[in-house]
Coordinates of C-alpha atoms and ligand atoms in Angstrom, one line a residue:
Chain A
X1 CA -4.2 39.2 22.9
X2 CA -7.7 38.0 21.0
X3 CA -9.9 36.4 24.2
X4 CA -11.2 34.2 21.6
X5 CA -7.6 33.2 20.0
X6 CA -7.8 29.4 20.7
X7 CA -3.9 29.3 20.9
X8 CA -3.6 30.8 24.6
X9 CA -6.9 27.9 25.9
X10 CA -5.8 25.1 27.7
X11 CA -5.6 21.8 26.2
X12 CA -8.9 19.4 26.1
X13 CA -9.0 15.9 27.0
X14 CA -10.6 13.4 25.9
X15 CA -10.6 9.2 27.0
X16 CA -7.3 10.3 28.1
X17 CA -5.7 11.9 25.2
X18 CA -4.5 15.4 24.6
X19 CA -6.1 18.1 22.3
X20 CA -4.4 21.4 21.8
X21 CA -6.5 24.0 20.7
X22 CA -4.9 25.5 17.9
X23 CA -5.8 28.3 14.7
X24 CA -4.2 29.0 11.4
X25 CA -5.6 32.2 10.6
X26 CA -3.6 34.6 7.8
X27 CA -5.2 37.5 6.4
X28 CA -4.2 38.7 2.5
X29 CA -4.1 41.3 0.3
X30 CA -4.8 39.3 -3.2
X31 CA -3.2 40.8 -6.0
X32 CA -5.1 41.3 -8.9
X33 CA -2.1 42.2 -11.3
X34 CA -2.7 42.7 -15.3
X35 CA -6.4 41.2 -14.8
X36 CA -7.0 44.3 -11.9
X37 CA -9.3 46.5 -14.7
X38 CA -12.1 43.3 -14.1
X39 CA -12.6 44.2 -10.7
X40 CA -11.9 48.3 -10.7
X41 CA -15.1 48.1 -13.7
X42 CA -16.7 46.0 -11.7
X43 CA -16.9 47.8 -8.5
X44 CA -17.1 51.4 -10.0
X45 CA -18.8 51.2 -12.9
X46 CA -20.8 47.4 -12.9
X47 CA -19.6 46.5 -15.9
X48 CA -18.4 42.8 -16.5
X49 CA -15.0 42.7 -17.9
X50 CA -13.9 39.4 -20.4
X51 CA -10.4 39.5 -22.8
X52 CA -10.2 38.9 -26.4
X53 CA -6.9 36.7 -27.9
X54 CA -6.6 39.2 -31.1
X55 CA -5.4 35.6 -33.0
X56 CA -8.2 33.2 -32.7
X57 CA -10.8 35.3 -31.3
X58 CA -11.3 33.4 -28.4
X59 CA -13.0 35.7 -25.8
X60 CA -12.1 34.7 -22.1
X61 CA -14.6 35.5 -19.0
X62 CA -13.5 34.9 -16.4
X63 CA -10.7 37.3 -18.0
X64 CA -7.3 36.2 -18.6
X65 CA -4.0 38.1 -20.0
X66 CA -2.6 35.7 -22.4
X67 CA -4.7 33.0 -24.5
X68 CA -3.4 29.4 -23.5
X69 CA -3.6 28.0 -27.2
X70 CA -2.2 31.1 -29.1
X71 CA 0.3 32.2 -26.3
X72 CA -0.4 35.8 -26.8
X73 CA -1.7 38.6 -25.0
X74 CA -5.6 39.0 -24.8
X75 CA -7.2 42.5 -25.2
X76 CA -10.2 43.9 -22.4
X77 CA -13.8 43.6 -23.9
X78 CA -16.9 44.5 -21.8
X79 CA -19.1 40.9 -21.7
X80 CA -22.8 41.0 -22.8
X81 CA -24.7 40.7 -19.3
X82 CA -26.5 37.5 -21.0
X83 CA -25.7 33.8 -20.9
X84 CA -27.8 30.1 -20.4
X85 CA -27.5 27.9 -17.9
X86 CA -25.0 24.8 -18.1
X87 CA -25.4 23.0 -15.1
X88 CA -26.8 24.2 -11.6
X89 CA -26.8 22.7 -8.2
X90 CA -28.7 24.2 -4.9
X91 CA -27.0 24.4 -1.6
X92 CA -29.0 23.2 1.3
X93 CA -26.3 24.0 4.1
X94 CA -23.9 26.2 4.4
X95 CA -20.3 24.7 5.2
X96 CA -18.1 27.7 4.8
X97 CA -17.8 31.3 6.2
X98 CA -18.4 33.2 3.2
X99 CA -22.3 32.0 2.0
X100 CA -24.4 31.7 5.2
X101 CA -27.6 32.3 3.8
X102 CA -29.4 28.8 2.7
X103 CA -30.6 27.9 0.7
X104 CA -28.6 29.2 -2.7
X105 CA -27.9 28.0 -5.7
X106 CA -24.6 28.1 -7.7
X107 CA -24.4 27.0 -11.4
X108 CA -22.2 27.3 -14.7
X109 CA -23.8 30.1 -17.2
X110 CA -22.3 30.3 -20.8
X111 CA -22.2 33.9 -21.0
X112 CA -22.9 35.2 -24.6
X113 CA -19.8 35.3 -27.0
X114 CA -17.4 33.4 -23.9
X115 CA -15.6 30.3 -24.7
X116 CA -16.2 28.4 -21.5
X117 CA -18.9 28.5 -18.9
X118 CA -18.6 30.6 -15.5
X119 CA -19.8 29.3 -12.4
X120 CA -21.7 31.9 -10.0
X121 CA -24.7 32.4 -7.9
X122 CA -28.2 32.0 -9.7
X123 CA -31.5 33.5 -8.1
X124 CA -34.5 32.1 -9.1
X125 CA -37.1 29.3 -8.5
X126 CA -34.5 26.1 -8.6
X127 CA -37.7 23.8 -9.9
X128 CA -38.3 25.9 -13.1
X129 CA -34.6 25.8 -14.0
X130 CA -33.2 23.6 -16.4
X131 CA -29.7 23.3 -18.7
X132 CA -30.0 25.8 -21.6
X133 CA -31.9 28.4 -19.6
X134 CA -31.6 32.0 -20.3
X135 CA -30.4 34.5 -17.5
X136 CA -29.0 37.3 -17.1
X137 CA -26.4 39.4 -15.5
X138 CA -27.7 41.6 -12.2
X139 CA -25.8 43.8 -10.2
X140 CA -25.8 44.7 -6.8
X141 CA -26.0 48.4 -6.5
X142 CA -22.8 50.5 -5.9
X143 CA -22.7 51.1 -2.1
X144 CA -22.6 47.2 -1.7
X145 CA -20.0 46.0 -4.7
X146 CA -16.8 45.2 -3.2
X147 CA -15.2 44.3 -6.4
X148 CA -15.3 40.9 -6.3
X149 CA -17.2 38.0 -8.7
X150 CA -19.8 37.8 -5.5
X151 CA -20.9 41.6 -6.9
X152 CA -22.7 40.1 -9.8
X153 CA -25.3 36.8 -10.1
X154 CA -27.6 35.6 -12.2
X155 CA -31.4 35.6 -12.6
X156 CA -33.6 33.8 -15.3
X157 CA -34.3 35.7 -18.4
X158 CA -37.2 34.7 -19.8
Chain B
X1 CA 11.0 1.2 -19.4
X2 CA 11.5 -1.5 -17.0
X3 CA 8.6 -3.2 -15.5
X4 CA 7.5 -2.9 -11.5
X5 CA 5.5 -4.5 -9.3
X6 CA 4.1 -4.1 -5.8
X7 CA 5.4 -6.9 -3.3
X8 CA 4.3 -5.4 -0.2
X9 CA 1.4 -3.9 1.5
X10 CA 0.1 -2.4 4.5
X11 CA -2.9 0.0 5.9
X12 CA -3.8 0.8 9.3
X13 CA -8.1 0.3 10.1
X14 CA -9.6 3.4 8.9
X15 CA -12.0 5.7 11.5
X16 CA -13.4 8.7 11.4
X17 CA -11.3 9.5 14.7
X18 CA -7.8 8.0 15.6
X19 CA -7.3 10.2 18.6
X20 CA -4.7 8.2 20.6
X21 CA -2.2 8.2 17.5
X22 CA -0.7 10.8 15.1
X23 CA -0.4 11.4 11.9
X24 CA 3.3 10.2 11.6
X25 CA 2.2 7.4 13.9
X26 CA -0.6 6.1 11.3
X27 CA 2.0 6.6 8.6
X28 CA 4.5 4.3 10.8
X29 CA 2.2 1.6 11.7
X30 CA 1.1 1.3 7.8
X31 CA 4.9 1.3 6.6
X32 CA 5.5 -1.2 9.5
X33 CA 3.0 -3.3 7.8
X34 CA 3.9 -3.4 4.6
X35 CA 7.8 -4.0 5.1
X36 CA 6.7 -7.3 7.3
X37 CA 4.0 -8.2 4.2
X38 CA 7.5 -7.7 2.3
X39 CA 9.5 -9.3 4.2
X40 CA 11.6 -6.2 3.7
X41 CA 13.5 -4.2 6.4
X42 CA 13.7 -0.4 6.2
X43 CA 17.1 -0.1 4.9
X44 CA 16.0 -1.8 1.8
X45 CA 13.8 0.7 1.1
X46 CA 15.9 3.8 -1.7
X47 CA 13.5 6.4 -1.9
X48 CA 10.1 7.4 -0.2
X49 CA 6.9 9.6 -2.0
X50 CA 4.6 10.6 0.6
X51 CA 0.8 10.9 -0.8
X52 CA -0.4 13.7 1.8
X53 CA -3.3 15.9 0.6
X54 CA -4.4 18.8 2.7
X55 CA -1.6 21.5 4.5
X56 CA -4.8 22.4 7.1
X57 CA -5.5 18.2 7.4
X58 CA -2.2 17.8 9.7
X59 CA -2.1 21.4 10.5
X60 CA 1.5 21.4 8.5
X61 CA 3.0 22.8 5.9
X62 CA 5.3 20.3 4.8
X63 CA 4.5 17.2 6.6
X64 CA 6.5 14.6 4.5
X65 CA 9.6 15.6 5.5
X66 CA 8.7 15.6 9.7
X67 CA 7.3 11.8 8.8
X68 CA 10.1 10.7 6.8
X69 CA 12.5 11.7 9.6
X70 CA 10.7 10.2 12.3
X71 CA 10.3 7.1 9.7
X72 CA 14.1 6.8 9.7
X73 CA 14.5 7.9 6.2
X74 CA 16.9 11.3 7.0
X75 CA 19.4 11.8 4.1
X76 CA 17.6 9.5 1.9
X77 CA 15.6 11.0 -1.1
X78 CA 11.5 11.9 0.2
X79 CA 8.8 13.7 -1.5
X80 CA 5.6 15.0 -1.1
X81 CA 2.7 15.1 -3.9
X82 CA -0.5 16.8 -3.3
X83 CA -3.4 16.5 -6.0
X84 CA -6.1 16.5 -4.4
X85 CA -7.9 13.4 -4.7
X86 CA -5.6 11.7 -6.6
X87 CA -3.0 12.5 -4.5
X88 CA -2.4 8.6 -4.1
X89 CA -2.7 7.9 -7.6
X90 CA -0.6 10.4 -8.6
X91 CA 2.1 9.4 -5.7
X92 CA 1.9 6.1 -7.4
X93 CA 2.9 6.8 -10.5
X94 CA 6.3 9.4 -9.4
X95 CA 6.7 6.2 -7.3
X96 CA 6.0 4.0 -10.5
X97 CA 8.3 6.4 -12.7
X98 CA 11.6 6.2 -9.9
X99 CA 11.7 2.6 -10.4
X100 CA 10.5 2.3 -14.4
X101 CA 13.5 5.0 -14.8
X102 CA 16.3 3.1 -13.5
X103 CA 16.4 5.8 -10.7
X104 CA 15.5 3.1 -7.9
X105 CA 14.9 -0.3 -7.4
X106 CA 12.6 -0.1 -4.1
X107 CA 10.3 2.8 -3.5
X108 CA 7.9 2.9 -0.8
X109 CA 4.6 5.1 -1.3
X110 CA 2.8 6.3 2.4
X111 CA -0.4 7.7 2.0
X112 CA -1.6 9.4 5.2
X113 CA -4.2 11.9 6.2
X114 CA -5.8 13.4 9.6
X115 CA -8.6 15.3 9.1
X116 CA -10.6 14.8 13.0
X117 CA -8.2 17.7 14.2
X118 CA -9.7 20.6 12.3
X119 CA -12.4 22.1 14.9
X120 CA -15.4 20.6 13.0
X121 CA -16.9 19.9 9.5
X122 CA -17.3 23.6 8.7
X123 CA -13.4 24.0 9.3
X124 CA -12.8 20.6 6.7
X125 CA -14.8 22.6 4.1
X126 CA -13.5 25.7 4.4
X127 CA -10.2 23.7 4.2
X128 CA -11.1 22.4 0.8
X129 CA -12.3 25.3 -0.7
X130 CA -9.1 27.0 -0.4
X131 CA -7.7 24.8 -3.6
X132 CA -10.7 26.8 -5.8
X133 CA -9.3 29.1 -8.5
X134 CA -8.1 32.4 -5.8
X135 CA -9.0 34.8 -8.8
X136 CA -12.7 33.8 -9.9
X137 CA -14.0 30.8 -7.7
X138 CA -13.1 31.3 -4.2
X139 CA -15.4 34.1 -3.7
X140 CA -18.3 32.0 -4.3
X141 CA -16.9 29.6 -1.0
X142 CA -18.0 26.7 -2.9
X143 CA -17.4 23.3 -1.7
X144 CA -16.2 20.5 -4.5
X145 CA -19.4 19.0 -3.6
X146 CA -21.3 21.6 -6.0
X147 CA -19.8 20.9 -9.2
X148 CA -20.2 16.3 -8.7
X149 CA -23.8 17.6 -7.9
X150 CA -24.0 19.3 -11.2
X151 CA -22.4 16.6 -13.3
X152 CA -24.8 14.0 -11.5
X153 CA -27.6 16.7 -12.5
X154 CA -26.9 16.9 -16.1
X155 CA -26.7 12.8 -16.0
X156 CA -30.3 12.9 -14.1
X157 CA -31.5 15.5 -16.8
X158 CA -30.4 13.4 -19.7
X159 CA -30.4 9.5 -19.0
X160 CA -33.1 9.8 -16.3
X161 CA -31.1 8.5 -13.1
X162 CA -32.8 9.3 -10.0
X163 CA -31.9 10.1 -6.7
X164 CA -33.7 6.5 -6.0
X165 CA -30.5 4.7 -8.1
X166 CA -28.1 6.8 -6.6
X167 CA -29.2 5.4 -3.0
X168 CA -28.4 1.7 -4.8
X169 CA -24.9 2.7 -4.7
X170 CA -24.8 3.6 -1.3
X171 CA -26.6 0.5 -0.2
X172 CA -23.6 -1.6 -2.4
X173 CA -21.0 0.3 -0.7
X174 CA -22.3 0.5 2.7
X175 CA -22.7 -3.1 2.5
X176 CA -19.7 -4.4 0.8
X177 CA -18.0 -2.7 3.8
X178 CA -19.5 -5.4 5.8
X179 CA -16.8 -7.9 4.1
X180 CA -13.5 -5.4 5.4
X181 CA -12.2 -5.2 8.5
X182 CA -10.5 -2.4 8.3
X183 CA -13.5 -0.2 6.7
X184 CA -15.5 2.6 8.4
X185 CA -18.8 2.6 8.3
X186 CA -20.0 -0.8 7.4
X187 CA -24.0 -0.4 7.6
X188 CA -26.9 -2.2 6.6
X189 CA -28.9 0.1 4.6
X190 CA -32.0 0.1 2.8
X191 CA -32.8 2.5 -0.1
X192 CA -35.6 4.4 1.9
X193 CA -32.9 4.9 4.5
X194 CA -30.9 6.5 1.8
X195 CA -33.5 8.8 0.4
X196 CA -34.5 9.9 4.3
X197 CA -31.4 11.1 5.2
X198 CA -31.0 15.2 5.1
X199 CA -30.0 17.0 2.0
X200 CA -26.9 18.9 1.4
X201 CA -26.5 20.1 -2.1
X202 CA -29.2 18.6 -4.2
X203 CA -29.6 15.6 -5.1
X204 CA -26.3 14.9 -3.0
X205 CA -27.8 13.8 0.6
X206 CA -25.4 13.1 3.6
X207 CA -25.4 8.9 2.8
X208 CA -24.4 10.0 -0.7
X209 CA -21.5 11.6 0.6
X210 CA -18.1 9.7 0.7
X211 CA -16.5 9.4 4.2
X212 CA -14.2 11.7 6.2
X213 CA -11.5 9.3 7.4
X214 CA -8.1 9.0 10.0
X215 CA -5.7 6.6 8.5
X216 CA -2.6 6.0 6.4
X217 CA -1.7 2.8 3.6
X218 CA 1.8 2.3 2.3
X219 CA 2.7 0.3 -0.8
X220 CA 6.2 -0.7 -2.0
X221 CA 7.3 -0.8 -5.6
X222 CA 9.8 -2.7 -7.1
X223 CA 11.8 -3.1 -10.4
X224 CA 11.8 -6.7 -12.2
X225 CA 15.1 -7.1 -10.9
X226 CA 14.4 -7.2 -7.1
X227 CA 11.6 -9.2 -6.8
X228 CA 13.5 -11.9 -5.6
X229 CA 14.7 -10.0 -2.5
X230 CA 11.1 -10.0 -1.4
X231 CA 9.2 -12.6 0.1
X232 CA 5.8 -12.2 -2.1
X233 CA 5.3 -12.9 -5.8
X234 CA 4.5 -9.1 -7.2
X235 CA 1.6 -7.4 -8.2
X236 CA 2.2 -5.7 -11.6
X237 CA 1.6 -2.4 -12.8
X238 CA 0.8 -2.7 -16.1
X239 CA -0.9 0.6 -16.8
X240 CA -0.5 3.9 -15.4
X241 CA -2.4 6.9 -17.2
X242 CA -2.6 10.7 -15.5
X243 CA -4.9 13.4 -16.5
X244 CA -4.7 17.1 -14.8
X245 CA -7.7 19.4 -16.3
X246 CA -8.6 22.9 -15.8
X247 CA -9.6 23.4 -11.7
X248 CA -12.6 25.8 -12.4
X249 CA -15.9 24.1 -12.1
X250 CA -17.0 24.3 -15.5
X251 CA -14.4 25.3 -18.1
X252 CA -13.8 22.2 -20.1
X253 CA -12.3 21.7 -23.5
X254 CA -14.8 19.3 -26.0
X255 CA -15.7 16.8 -23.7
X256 CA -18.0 15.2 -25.8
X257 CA -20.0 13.5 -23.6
X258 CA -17.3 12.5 -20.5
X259 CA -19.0 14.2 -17.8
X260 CA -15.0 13.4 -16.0
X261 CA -13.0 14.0 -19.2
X262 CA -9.9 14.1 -17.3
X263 CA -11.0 10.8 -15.8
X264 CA -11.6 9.2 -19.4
X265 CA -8.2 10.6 -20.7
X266 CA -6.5 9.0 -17.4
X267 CA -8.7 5.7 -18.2
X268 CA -7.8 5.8 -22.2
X269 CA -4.3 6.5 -21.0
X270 CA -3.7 3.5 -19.1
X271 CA -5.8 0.6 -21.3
X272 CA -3.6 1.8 -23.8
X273 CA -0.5 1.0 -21.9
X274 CA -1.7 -2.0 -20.4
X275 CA -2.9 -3.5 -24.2
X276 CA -6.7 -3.2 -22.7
X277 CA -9.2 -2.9 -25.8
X278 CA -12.3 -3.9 -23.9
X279 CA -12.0 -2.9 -20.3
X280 CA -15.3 -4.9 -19.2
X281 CA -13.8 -8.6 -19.9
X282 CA -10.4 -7.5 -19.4
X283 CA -11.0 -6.5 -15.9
X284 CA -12.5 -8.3 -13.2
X285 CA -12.6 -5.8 -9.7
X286 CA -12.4 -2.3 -9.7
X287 CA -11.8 0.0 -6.9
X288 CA -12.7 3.9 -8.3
X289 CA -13.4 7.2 -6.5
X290 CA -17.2 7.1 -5.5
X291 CA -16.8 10.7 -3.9
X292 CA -20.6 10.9 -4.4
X293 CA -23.2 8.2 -4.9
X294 CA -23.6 9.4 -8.2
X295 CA -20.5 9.7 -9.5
X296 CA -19.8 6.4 -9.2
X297 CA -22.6 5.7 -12.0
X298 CA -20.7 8.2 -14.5
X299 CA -17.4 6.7 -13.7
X300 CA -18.7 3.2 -15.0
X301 CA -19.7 5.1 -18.0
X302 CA -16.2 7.1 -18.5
X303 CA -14.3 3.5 -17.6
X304 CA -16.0 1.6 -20.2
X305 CA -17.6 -0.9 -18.4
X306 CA -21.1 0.2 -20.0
X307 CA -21.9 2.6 -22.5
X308 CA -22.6 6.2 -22.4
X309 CA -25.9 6.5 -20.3
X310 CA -25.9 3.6 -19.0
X311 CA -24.7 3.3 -15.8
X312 CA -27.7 3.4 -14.3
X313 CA -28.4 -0.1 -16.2
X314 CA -25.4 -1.6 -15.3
X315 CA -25.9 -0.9 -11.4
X316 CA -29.4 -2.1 -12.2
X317 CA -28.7 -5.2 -13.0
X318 CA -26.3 -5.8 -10.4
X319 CA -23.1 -5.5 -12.7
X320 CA -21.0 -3.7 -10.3
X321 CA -22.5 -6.1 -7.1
X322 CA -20.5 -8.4 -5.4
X323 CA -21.1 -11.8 -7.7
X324 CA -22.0 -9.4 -10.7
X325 CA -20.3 -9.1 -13.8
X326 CA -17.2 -6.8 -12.7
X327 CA -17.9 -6.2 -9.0
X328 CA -16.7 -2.1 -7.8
X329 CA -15.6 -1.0 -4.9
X330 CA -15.7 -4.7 -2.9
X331 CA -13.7 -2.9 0.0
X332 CA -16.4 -0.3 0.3
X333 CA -15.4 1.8 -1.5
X334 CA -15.3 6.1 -0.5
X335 CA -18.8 5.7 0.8
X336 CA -18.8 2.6 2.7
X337 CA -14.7 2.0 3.4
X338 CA -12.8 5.2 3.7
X339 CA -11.6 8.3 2.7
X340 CA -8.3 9.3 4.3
X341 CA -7.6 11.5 1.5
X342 CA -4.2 10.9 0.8
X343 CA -4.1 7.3 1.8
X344 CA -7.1 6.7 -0.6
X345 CA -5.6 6.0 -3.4
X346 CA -3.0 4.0 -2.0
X347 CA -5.2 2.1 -0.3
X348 CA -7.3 1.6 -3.6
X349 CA -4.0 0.2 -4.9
X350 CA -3.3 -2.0 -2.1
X351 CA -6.8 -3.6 -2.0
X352 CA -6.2 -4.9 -5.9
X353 CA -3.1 -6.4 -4.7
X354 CA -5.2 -8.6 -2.4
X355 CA -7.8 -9.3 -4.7
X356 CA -4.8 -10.3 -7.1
X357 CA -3.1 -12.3 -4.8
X358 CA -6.7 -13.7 -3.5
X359 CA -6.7 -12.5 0.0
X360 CA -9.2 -10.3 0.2
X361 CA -10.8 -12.4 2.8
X362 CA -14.9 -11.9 2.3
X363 CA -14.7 -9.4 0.1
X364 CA -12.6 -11.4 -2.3
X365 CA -13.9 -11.5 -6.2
X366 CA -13.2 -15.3 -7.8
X367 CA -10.5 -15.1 -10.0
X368 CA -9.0 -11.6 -10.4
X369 CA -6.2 -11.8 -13.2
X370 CA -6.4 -7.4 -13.6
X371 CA -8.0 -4.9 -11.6
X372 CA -8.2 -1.3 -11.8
X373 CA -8.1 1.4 -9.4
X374 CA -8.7 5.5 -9.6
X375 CA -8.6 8.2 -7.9
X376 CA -9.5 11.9 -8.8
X377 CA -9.8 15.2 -7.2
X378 CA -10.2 18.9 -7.2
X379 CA -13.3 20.6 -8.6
X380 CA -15.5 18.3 -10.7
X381 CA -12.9 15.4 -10.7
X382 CA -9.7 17.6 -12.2
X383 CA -7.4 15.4 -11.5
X384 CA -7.4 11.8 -12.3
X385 CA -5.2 8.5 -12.2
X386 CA -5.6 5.3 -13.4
X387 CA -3.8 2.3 -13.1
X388 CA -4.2 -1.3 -14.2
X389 CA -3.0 -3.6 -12.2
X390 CA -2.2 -7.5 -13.2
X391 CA -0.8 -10.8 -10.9
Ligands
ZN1 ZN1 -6.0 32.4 -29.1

């Protein structure tokens, strides 16, 4: 039994009412399915991964396996690490258990060729940004990519 | 499609903490309400949609169907919608569509939400952020909050709106919450106050933020044909228009310049069944989803009340004030009145019934032939629903 599991600690009152201490927690594994090559090339070899619809050339990052207009399948094309800003917010506090470092910034970045913006992490100095900016693609190195988005952000490119 | 109305309401006083009642006890003493505004029993009641938002809120899976027992609903029809945001709107209009249909002739609507249980705010976040695209978003743990602080951004960048006119909005709210019992956090603020208080995700400080509320409002709809079994004159909907977009932060189709786009398409959507051409003399009160301080500006601007860019103008020059030209959010809106998430946007609804009927007490606008309320949710306002809503 987890010490820390609140499900076991007695209940808390308060002005005469009852609190049970209580915890969802369930752990996954997510399944990455048909769009699994994005994170394998991401992990092993940093390379950012985007689909192609082969009818109206609509390329797709994030990836995905059909094109919603064209309802076909889209083919794998590696993404030019280059975009521009769309919009960009900074994050003074950190209200979840994934980013704890404060604070970041997190912003939409039309990568080059892409149909629709991404949103991901953007280093940099958040006065000297602005909408249209250039940035581009960095990498963290291979002993610390997990193969998720989070192994990839942005910095400016000019 | 045969015409309904609303003939009874009911809401419980919204708090940040209810902690001597449940969440099927809110939802009871709202339902309790509105069948006595009614002057209804629960037996005439067909068919039940509960507007419920967040699994991790009431710690439940499936709440609707634990309330609608406990209601005394068992083996009649009951179902759950969950949208975000516009959960309530969207409740609305299935509620709207069982008795346009022919399906039923009296549907009741309970909005409810608890969020005081989770452990603290970090556990409400984390909540949220669990509806962000599980593929490509959720890694980033970003809270909604980030994308409305981008939009407001880009409106900051291009019409010049500072964080100084955002605070106005607050002030408004804060203050119009003065006029309603039942609101939150009533509070006399000043713009300095505004501007002082600690920053979250730029420019979005915490008195920008809308409310976390404990509360639950019900609404019963009607068709044409059983009015008369009710003991008040009905509030019609005369316009219901819904609008689901893509839930990633950014991706949007040609938005031209909606920063909301599936909040204009909801807005276009229900002028258009309601015969509005010019939204800004066709409607007198408005009660929208001022998540944010800022939003609210763009919303004016993606409702038509003002043109593109100018939303700042219109706050301005009082437009949206109490006495202005087409007063918003008199109850207090997200910011100043409350934000039980799925009660919101029933209670949005049930506050234009009073300004309709003209008992809206203090906060009553002179004269409210139509009104309109909204509500939106999910990442950069993905959801949205509109109605119109006419004595
Ligand atoms: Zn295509």
């Amino acid at each position: 039994m987890d010490e820390n599991d609140p499900r076991f600690k007695p209940l808390k009152e308060q002005d005469g009412f009852a609190l049970i201490p209580d915890r969802w927690k369930v752990d996954y594994f997510m399944s990455m399915g048909e769009l699994s090559r994005f994170s394998l090339e991401l992990k092993e070899n940093g390379r950012l991964m985007g689909t192609k619809c082969p009818e109206c050339g609509s390329i797709y990052c994030w990836p995905r396996s059909w094109c919603h207009d064209c309802y076909v399948d889209c083919e794998w094309v590696e993404m030019e690490p280059r975009g521009r800003i769309t919009l960009f917010a900074r994050v003074e506090i950190s209200l979840n258990d994934i980013q704890t470092e404060v604070p970041y910034m997190q912003g939409g970045v039309q990568l080059e060729g892409a149909r629709y913006p991404i949103v991901q992490f953007i280093r940099g100095e958040f006065e000297k940004m602005y909408p249209g900016m250039p940035v581009r693609v960095e990498f963290r190195p291979p002993e610390e990519r997990t193969g998720r988005i989070r192994d990839f952000y942005f910095v400016p490119d000019v | 499609m045969r015409r309904v109305g609303i003939v009874g309401i009911g809401n419980t006083p919204f708090k940040s903490r209810h902690i001597d009642k449940t969440f099927p006890r809110l939802a009871y003493e709202s339902v309790k309400a509105a069948l006595e505004d009614a002057g209804a029993s629960k037996d005439d009641v067909e068919s039940v949609v509960y507007s419920i938002y967040n699994d991790f809120f009431e710690h439940c899976m499936m709440p609707d169907h634990h309330v609608h027992y406990l209601l005394g609903f068992a083996r009649r029809p009951g179902v759950r919608i969950t949208t975000g945001g516009a959960t309530g709107g969207y409740a609305l209009r299935a509620a709207y569509a069982e008795v346009a249909s022919g399906l039923h002739d009296v549907v009741m609507v309970v909005g409810v939400e608890k969020v005081g249980d989770l452990a603290n705010v970090m556990e409400m976040v984390k909540s949220i952020t669990y509806a962000a695209d599980p593929f490509f978003e959720a890694a980033l743990g970003a809270s909604p909050a980030g994308s409305y602080g981008a939009a407001i951004r880009f409106h900051m960048d291009n019409y010049g709106t500072t964080q100084e006119d955002m605070a106005l909005v607050v002030v408004k709210n804060k203050g119009n919450a003065k006029n309603n019992p039942d609101a939150q956090s009533p509070m006399d603020l000043t713009v300095e106050d505004v501007l002082a208080s600690p920053m979250i995700i730029y420019p979005l400080k915490v008195l920008d933020h809308c409310l976390n509320s404990e509360g639950a409002a019900t609404v019963i709809l009607v068709s044409e044909e059983a009015t008369s079994r009710f003991a008040r004159e009905p509030v019609w909907i005369t316009g219901v228009g819904a609008s689901t977009e893509s839930g990633r932060q950014a991706e949007r189709d040609d938005p031209g310049r909606s920063l909301f786009p599936a909040v204009r398409a909801s807005a276009d959507a229900a002028y258009a069944m309601a015969g509005v051409t010019d939204p800004a003399s066709a409607i007198q009160v408005a009660e929208v989803y001022d998540s944010f301080s800022g939003v609210e500006i763009l919303l004016y601007e993606e409702f038509g009340f003002c043109g593109w860019g100018e939303g700042t103008r219109f706050l301005k020059e009082g437009g949206p004030d109490m006495g202005g030209r087409l007063p918003v959010n008199p109850s207090g809106g997200l910011i100043g009145g409350e934000h039980a998430i799925g009660a919101t946007g029933v209670y949005q609804a049930a506050e234009i019934v009073r300004q309709i009927r003209g008992e809206a007490g203090a906060r009553q606008v002179p004269g409210v032939k139509a009104g309109l309320a909204q509500s939106m949710g999910g990442a950069r306002g993905a959801y949205s629903v509109t109605m119109v809503l006419e004595g």
